[in-house]
Tab-separated table of C-alpha atoms in Angstrom:
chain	number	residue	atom	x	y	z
A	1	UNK	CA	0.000	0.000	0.000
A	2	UNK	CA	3.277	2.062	1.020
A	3	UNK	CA	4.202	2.160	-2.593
A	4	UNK	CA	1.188	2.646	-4.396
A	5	UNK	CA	0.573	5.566	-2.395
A	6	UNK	CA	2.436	7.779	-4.516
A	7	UNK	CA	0.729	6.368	-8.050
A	8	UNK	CA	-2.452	6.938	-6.508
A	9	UNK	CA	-1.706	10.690	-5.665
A	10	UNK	CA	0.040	11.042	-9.122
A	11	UNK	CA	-2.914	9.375	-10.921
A	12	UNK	CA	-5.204	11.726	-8.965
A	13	UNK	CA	-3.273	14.722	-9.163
A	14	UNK	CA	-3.397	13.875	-13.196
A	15	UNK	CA	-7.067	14.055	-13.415
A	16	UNK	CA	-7.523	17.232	-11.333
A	17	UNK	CA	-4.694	18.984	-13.507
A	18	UNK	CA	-6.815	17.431	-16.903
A	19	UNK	CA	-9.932	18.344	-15.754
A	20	UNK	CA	-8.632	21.712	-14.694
A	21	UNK	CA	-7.632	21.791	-18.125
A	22	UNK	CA	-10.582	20.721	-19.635
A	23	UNK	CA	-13.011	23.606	-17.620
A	24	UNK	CA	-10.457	26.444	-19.078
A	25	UNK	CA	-10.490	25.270	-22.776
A	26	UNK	CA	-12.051	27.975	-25.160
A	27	UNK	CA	-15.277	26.209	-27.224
A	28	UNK	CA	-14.482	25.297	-30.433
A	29	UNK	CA	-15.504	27.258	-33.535
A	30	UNK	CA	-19.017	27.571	-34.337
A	31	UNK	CA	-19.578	27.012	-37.731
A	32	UNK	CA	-23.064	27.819	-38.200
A	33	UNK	CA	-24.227	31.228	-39.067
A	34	UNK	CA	-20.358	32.215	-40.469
A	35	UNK	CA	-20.310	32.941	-43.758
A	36	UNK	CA	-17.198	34.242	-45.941
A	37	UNK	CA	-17.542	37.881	-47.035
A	38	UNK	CA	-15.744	37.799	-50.204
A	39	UNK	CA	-17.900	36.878	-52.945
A	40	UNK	CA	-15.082	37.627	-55.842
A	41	UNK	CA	-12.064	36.987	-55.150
A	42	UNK	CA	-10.782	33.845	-55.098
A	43	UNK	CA	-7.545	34.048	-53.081
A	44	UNK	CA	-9.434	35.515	-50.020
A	45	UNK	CA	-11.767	34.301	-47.252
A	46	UNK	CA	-12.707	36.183	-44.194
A	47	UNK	CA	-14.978	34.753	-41.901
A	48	UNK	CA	-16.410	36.886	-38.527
A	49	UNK	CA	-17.331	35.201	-35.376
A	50	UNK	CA	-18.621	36.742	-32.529
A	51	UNK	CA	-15.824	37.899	-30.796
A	52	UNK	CA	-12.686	37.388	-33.790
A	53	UNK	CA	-12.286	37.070	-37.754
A	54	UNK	CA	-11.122	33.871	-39.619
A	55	UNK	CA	-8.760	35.146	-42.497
A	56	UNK	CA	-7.567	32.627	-45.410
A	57	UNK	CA	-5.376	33.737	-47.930
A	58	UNK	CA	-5.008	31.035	-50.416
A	59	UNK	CA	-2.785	30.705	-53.693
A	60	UNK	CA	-0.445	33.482	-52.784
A	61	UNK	CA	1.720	32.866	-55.392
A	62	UNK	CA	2.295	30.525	-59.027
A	63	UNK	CA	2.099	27.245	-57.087
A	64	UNK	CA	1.925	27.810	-53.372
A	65	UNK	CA	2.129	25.017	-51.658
A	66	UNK	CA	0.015	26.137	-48.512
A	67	UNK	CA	-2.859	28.939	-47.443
A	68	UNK	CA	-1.847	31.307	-44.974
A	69	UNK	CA	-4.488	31.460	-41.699
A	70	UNK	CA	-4.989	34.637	-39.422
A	71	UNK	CA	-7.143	35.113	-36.525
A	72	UNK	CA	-8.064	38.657	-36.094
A	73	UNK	CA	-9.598	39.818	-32.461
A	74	UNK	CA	-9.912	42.463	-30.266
A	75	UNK	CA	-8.172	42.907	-27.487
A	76	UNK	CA	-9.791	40.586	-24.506
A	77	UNK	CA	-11.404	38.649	-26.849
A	78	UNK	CA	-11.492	34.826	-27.345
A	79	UNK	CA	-10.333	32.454	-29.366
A	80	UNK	CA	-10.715	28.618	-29.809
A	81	UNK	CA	-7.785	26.176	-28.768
A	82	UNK	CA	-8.551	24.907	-32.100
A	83	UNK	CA	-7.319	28.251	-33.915
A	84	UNK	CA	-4.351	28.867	-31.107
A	85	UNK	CA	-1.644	27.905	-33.899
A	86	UNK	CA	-3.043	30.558	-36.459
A	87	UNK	CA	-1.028	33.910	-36.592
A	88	UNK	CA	-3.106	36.180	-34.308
A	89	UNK	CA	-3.261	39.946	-35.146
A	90	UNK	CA	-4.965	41.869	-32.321
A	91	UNK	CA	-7.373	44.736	-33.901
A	92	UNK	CA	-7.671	47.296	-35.057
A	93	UNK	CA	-4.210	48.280	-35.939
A	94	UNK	CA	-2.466	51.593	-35.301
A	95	UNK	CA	0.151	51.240	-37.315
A	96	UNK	CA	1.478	49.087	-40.392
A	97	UNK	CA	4.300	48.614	-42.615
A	98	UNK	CA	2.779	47.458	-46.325
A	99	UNK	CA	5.319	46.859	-49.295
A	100	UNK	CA	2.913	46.939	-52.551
A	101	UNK	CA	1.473	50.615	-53.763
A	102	UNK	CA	-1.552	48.337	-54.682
A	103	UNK	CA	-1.708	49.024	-51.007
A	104	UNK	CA	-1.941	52.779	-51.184
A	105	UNK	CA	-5.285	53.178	-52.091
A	106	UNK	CA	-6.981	51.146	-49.888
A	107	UNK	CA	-5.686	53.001	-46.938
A	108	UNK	CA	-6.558	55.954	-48.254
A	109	UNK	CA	-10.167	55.206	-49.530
A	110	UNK	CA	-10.529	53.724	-45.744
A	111	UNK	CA	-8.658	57.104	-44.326
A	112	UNK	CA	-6.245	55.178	-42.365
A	113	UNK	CA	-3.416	56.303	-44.401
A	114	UNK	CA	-1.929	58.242	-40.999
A	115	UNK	CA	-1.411	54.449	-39.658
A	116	UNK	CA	1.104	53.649	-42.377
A	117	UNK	CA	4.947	54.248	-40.797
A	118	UNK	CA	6.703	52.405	-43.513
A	119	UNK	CA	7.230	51.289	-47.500
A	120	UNK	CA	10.071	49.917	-49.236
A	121	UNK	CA	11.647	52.434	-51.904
A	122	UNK	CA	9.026	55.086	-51.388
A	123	UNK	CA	9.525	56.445	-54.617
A	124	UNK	CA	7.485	54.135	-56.319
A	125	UNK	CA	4.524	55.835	-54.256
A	126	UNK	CA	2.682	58.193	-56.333
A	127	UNK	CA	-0.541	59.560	-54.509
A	128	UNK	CA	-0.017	63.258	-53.352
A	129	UNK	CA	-1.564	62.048	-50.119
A	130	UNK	CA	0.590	59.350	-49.143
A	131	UNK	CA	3.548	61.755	-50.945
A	132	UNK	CA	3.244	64.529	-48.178
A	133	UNK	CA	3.107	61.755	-45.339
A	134	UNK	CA	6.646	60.874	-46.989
A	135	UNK	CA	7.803	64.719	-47.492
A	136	UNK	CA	6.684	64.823	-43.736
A	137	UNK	CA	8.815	62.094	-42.356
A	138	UNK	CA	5.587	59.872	-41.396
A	139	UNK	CA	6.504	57.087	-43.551
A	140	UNK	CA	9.987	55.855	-43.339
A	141	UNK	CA	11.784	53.982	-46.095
A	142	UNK	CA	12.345	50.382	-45.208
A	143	UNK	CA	14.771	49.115	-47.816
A	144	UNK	CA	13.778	46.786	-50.945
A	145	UNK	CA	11.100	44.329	-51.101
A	146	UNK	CA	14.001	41.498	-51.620
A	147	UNK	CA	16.394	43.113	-48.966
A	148	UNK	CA	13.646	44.708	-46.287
A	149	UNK	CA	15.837	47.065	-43.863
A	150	UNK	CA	15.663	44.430	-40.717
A	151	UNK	CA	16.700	46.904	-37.905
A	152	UNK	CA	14.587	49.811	-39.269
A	153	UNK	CA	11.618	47.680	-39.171
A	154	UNK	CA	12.051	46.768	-35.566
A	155	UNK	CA	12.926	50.093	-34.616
A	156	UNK	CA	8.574	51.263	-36.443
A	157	UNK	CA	7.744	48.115	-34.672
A	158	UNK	CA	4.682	48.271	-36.741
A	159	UNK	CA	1.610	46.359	-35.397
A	160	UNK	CA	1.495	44.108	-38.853
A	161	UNK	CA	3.578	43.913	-41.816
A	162	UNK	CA	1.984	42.989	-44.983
A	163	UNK	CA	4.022	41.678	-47.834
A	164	UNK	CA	3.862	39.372	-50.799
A	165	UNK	CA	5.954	36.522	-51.933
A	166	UNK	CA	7.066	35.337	-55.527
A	167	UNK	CA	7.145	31.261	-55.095
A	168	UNK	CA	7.801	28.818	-52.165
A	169	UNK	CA	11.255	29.977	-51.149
A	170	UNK	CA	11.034	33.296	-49.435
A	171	UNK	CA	13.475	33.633	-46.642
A	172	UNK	CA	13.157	37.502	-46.241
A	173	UNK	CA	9.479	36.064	-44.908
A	174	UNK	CA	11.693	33.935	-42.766
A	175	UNK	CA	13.798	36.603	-41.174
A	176	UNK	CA	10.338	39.141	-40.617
A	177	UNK	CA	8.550	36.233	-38.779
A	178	UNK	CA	12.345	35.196	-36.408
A	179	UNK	CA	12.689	38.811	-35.694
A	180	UNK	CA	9.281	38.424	-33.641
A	181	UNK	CA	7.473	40.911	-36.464
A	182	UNK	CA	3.878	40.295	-37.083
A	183	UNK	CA	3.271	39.201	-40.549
A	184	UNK	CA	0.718	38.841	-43.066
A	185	UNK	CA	1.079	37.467	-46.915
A	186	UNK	CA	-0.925	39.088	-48.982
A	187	UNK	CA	-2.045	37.566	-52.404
A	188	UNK	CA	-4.217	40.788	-54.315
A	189	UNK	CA	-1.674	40.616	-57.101
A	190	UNK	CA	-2.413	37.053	-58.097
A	191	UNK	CA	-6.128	37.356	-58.857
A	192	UNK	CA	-7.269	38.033	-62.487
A	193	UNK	CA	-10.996	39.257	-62.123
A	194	UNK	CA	-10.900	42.905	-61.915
A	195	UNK	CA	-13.433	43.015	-59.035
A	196	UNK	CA	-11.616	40.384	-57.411
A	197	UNK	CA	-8.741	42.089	-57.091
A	198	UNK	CA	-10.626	45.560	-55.742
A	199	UNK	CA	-12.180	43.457	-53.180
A	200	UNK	CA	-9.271	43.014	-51.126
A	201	UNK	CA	-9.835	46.452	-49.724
A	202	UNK	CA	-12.181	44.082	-47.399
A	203	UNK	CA	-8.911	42.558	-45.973
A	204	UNK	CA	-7.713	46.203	-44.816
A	205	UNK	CA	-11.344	47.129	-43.354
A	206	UNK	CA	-11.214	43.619	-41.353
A	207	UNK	CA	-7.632	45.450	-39.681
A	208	UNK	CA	-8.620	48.371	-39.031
A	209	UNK	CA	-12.289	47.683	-37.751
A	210	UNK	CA	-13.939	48.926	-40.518
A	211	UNK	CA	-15.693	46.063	-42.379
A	212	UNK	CA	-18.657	48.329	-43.286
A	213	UNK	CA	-16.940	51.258	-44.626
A	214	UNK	CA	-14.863	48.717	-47.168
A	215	UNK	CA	-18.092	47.085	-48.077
A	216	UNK	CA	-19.892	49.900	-48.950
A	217	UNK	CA	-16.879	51.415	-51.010
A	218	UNK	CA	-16.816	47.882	-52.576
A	219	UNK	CA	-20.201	48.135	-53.762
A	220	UNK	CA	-20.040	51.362	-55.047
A	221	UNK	CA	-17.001	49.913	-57.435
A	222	UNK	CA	-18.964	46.750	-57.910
A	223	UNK	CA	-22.182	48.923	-59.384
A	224	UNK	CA	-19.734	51.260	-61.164
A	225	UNK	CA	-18.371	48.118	-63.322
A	226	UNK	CA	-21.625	46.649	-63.962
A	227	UNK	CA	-22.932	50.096	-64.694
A	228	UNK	CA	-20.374	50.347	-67.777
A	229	UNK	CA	-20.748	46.886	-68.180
A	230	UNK	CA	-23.957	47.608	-69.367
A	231	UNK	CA	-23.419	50.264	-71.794
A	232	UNK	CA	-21.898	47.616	-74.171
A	233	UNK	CA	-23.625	44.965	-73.220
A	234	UNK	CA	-25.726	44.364	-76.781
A	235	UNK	CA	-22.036	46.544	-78.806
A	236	UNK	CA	-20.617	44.133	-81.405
A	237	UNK	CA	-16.563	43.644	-81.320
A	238	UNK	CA	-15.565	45.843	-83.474
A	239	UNK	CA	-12.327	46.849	-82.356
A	240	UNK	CA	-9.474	43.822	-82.997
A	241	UNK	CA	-6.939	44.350	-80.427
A	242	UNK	CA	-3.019	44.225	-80.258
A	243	UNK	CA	-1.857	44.300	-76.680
A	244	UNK	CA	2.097	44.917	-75.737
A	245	UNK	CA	5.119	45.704	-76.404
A	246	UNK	CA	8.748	43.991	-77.073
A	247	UNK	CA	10.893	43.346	-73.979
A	248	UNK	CA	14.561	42.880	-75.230
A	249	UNK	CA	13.679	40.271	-77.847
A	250	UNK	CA	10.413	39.098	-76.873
A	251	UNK	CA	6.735	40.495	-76.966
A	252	UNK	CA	4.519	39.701	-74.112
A	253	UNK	CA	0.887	39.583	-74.862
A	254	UNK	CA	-1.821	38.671	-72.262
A	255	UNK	CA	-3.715	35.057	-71.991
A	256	UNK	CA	-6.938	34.666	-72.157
A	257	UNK	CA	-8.009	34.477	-68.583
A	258	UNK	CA	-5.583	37.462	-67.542
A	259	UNK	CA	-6.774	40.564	-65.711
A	260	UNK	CA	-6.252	42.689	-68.925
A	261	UNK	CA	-7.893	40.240	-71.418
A	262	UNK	CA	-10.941	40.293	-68.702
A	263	UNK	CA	-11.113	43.528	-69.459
A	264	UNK	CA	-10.728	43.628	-72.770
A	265	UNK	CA	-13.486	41.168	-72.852
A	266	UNK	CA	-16.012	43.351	-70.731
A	267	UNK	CA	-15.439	46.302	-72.923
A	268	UNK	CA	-16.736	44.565	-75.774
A	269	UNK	CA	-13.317	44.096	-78.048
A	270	UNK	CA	-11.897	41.655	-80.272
A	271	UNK	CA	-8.872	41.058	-78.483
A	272	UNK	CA	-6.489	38.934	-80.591
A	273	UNK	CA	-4.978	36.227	-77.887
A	274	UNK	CA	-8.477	35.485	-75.913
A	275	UNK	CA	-8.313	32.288	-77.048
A	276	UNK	CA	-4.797	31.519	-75.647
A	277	UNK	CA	-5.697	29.227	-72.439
A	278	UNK	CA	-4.187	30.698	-68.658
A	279	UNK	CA	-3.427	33.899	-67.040
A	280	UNK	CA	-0.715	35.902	-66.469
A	281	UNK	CA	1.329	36.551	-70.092
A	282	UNK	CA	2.703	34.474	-72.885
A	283	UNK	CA	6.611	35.717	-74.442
A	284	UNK	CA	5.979	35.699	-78.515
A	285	UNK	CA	8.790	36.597	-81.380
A	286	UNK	CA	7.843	39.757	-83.076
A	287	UNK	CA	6.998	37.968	-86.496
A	288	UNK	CA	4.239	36.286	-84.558
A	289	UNK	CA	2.850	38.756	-83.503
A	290	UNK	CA	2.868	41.074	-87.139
A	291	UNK	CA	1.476	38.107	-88.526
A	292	UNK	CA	-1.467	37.844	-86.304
A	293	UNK	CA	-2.018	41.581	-85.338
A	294	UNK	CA	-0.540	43.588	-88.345
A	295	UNK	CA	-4.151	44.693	-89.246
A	296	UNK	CA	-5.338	45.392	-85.776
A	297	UNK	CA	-7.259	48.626	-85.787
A	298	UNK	CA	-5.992	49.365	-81.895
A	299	UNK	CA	-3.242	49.101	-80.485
A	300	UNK	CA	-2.809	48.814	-76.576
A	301	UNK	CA	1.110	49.529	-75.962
A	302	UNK	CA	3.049	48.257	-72.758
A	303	UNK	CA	5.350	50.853	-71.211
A	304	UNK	CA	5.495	54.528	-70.459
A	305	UNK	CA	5.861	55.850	-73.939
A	306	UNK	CA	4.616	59.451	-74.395
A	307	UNK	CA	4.905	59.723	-78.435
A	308	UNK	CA	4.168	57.446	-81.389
A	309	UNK	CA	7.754	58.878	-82.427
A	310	UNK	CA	8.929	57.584	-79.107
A	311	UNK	CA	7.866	54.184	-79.709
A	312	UNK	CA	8.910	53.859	-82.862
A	313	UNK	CA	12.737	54.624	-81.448
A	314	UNK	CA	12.422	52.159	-79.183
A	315	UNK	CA	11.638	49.227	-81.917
A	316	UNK	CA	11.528	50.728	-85.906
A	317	UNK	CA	9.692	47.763	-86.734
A	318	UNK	CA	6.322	49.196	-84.971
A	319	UNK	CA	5.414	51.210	-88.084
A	320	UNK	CA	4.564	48.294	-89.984
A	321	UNK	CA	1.415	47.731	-87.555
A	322	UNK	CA	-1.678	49.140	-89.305
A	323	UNK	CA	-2.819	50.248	-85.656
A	324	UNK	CA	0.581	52.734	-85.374
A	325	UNK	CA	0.215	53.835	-88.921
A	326	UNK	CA	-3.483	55.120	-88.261
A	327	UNK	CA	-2.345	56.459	-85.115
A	328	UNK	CA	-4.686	54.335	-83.072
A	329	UNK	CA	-2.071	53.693	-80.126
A	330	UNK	CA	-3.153	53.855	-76.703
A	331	UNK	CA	-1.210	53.554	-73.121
A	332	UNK	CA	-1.872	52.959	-69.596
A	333	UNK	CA	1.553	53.901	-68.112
A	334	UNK	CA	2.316	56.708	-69.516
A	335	UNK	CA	1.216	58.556	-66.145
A	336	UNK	CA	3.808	59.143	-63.641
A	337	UNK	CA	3.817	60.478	-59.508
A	338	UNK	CA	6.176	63.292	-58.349
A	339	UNK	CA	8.747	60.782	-58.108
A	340	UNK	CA	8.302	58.621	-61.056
A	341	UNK	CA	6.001	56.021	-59.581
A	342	UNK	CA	3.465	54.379	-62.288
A	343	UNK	CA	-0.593	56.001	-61.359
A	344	UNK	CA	-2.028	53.037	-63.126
A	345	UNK	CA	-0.274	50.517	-61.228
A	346	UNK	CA	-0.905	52.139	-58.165
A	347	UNK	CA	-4.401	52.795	-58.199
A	348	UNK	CA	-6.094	50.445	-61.165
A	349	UNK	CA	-6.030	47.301	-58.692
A	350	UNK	CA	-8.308	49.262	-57.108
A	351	UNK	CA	-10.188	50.779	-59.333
A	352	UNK	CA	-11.694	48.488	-61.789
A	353	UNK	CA	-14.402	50.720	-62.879
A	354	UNK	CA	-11.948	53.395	-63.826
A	355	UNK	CA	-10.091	50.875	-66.104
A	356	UNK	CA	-12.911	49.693	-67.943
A	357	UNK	CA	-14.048	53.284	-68.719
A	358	UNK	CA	-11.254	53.729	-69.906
A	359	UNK	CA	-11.420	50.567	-71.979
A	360	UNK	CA	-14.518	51.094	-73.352
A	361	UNK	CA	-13.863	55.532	-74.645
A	362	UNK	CA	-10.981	53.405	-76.615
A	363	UNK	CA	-13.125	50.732	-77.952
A	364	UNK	CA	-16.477	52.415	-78.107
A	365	UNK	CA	-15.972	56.215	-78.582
A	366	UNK	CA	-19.440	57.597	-78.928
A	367	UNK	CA	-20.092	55.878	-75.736
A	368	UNK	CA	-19.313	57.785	-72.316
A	369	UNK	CA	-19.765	61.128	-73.562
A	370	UNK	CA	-17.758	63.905	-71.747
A	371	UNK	CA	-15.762	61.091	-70.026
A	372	UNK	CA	-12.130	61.963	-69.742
A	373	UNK	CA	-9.361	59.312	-69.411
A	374	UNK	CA	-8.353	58.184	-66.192
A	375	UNK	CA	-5.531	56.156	-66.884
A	376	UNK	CA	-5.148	55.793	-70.822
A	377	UNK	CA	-3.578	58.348	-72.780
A	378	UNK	CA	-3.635	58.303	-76.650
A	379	UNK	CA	-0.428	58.305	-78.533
A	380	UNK	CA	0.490	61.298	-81.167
């Protein structure tokens, strides 16, 4: 009896501790009644509970081989032991570091621009708001997206960093998470329906506690697309449609499902390479592409040219397109910030609508009268 004494107070002292245990354990998630937010985007989920929000980012990048999971609560609130080993982000935030200017304008339409402290190579920034932050010394430079300044991002101590990644092997993600930084991957840039992409700006209203505010600036967009949408919806295709421009030796034209072919498709054109399965962009010689587009009555050019004269420097062989020789050349870069950043990279994530108006004054001129370009400016 002497020596089971001490089993029996171990095996006793085991089921107080596990019941113990048992009485503090959070309930586990509560599936009914949750429902995912984003209807359009297909790299996003957010799903709000009672007291915290359930965010999935999925297909990050070309072949990820994981999603990324982030509980996002207030402070004092709850979570399940089942969600424990999700990234936890406490709400809302007061301060963030963000590294794409896709960024930009979703803190700004949510005015919570004042809680960014720092962007790698801030030059690329081109919104006069975010610009005088800068000027001001509100917004620090943090380094390169590749080569993030470490010690300057520990000094901001920002409440969340939210960066992208490229493929599977990202060890600058690596170093963020090991120098005890918050993190969240962020995967706008991958999606290829316009309103998809815009609808991220419901990720930055789930951080800063305003979920209603994004949603009803998200609806606005969503009813300004379908609203031009609907101006061509019974237009033929009239307009056949060259898209690019040579880099080094090769011309990159858009697939089918890309974001620009999408579009191009919405605005009612012919666009040359819809029929070329996948997203993202396919690298052509230049004699495929004069043989297919040489009689393409528009022309949309890659790359900040100002000038027809200017883009014929940069390749002679242009003038031999039909679309260049009736001066039918149109570009979406061409407009530059203060310090040389690119508007229409910046802000046409965002912005859908605005790109498709734009699309369809190319395509269908006596449409959208009094309508000035946004983005697109017509070569001379």
């Amino acid at each position: 009896m002497r020596h089971l004494l001490p089993k029996m107070i171990f095996i006793a002292s085991f089921f107080i501790l596990t019941g113990c245990k048992k009485n503090e354990k959070t309930e586990t998630v509560k599936t009914e009644d949750a429902k995912n937010s984003i209807e359009y985007a297909s790299g996003l989920s957010i799903v709000k509970y009672d007291d915290y929000s359930l965010v999935t980012v999925s297909n990050p990048w070309p072949n990820a081989n994981k999603d990324f999971k982030y509980i996002l609560k207030e402070k004092g609130a709850k979570v399940p032991d089942s969600l424990q080993s999700y990234t936890t982000i406490q709400v809302p935030l007061t301060s963030v570091v963000v590294t794409s200017t896709t960024n930009i304008p979703f803190l700004e339409m949510l005015e919570v621009e004042n809680n960014l402290v720092g962007f790698p190579h801030t030059d690329y920034i081109s919104s006069e708001k975010t610009r005088a932050l800068i000027d001001k010394g509100s917004v620090k430079n943090v380094g390169q997206n590749e080569k993030l300044n470490m010690e300057q991002l520990i000094e901001l101590s920002p409440d969340l960093i939210v960066t992208f990644g490229v493929d599977n092997n990202n060890p600058m993600l690596d170093n963020l998470k090991k120098s005890g930084l918050n993190v969240l991957i962020q995967g706008d840039w991958m999606e290829q329906s316009p309103l998809g992409k815009a609808e991220w700006i419901k990720l930055y209203g789930a951080l800063f506690g305003k979920e209603e505010q994004a949603k009803e600036l998200f609806d606005k967009i969503v009813q300004s697309y379908n609203q031009a949408k609907k101006l061509v919806a019974d237009k033929p295709a009239t307009s056949k449609v060259l898209y690019g421009s040579m880099y080094e030796d090769v011309w990159y034209v858009a697939k089918g499902n890309s974001w620009v072919a999408e579009f191009m498709k919405d605005a009612k054109a012919n666009y040359l390479w819809s029929d070329l399965k996948g997203s993202g962009s396919e690298g052509l010689s230049f004699e495929k592409v004069l043989d297919k587009a040489k009689d393409a009555n528009v022309w949309i050019a890659s790359g900040s040219f100002k000038s027809l004269e200017e883009l014929q420097k940069a390749n002679p062989h242009y003038g031999e397109f039909d679309a260049f020789k009736n001066k039918s050349v149109y570009n979406f870069e061409g407009k530059l910030g203060a310090t040389g950043g690119t508007v229409y990279y910046e802000l046409a994530p965002s912005r859908p609508d605005l790109v498709l108006k734009d699309y369809i004054k190319i395509f269908h001129p006596d449409l959208l009268s009094g309508y000035e370009f946004t983005f697109a400016s017509k070569l001379n």
